DNA sequence: ACCTGAACACCGTTCAAGT
DNA sequence: ACCTGAACACCGTTCAAGT
């Protein structure tokens, strides 16, 4: 059944399973030290500052020594994305809807603190112990509501994806996007103004109206906390409707 | 009001506004040609195949000639992400809910055909004429439902983000993720097996149960079309609830 | 077994020079 | 005005050599 698969060594190391050497000199570094160093650099300088050389120098070895612990730079990024995640909040005793909101908000806060996660988090399925713990707690919070396991996982994906989307939007609209740094477009105000100048109302009738109506003017009209709550409630309403549907199906004996 | 901002030249060019030269030799290339070449390379070899050198050689110039049309490689990626988008479906005459579903599904299909968009699409706010056209049509489809402009834009973000999330999941689970290419993890089956081997049921009780219950076994239990529909309906139910709320508020005179 | 150092192929970007 | 070619600083990754 659950037959042994040979995992990438870096995954083994994420789970704390060192390859039990016991011959030759003692290792001077390990994966947690490497990942921490990389995370510190990314926090300070962003992802472009993270190179094999910069990470190695911060950890005190030659660049090539890192390849004993990670197979490639991409693996290093994956490890960073797991090590940076703290413990999830505990669902015990909370109504499912409260917990889901708390969980999504916490995910969002992590992303806000480490925005370099945005381009990484998307492409990697969770294989690290910390990310998987978050998934576990979300599934637990949905226990006993009549959803099957696949549905619960889908809910988790939707929530996690929503947090990502939201932070990507905030990052853009609130400034700090490298792409617009020196173009004068550094916030929602500027973005709206630029759009107003570009849009021909005949080709873009609805969008022109929205922009001219001020939908993008002012930071509080775009991707602030209320907007996050808005989309979140949208999703939670959807989950609630699903749970209600499953409950009524259960009474008459659904699938 | 809408005061003139100096836009990055590449944005001007995305909108077809060439800087009207009329002196010296006729340009041999333009932004659409560059973007098309880059898109073809990305479709064939993925994003790693796209370098200034490879794009330039395909378009028939020296690598450095591209800097007359894009300020940096990042700008080239942004341009690619706009040029690759086709015309959106037209909302005229469709019920809003049908159109939103169609729109999200079409976005998803674009991403499936050009998966290299995943890491790009997240970080760039739409400034190109093609992406903005999609936004316009979605706003139009939500006209007259009692939502304000900010809410409509939020709905658009949620839908677009959902399509991204879903394709990221499919890309992972369905194989083809470079990261797992040669590790034996090449699909939902393998992913579930790996997880089963890693998870201690005492630390990950809910997730262990889900995995052992087969939630991740078989491609049809993970990120297939039914799963896309599932999350989509979740969101649309949320939108419907919001519309109903606004309608009832309207009767008593809400904000 | 662990790490170093030299080396390789490649990358994005600059700038002066040609036409 | 448009493009080229040389050059620069840097990058990820390899491999043989040291201890």
Coordinates of C-alpha atoms in Angstrom, one line a residue, chain B residues 21 44 65 80 106 118 181 248:
Chain B
X21 CA 10.3 58.6 -34.2
X44 CA 7.9 25.5 -25.8
X65 CA 18.7 45.7 -29.1
X80 CA 4.2 38.8 -22.3
X106 CA -11.8 30.9 -19.6
X118 CA 1.6 31.3 -13.0
X181 CA 10.2 15.4 -12.0
X248 CA -32.6 43.8 0.9

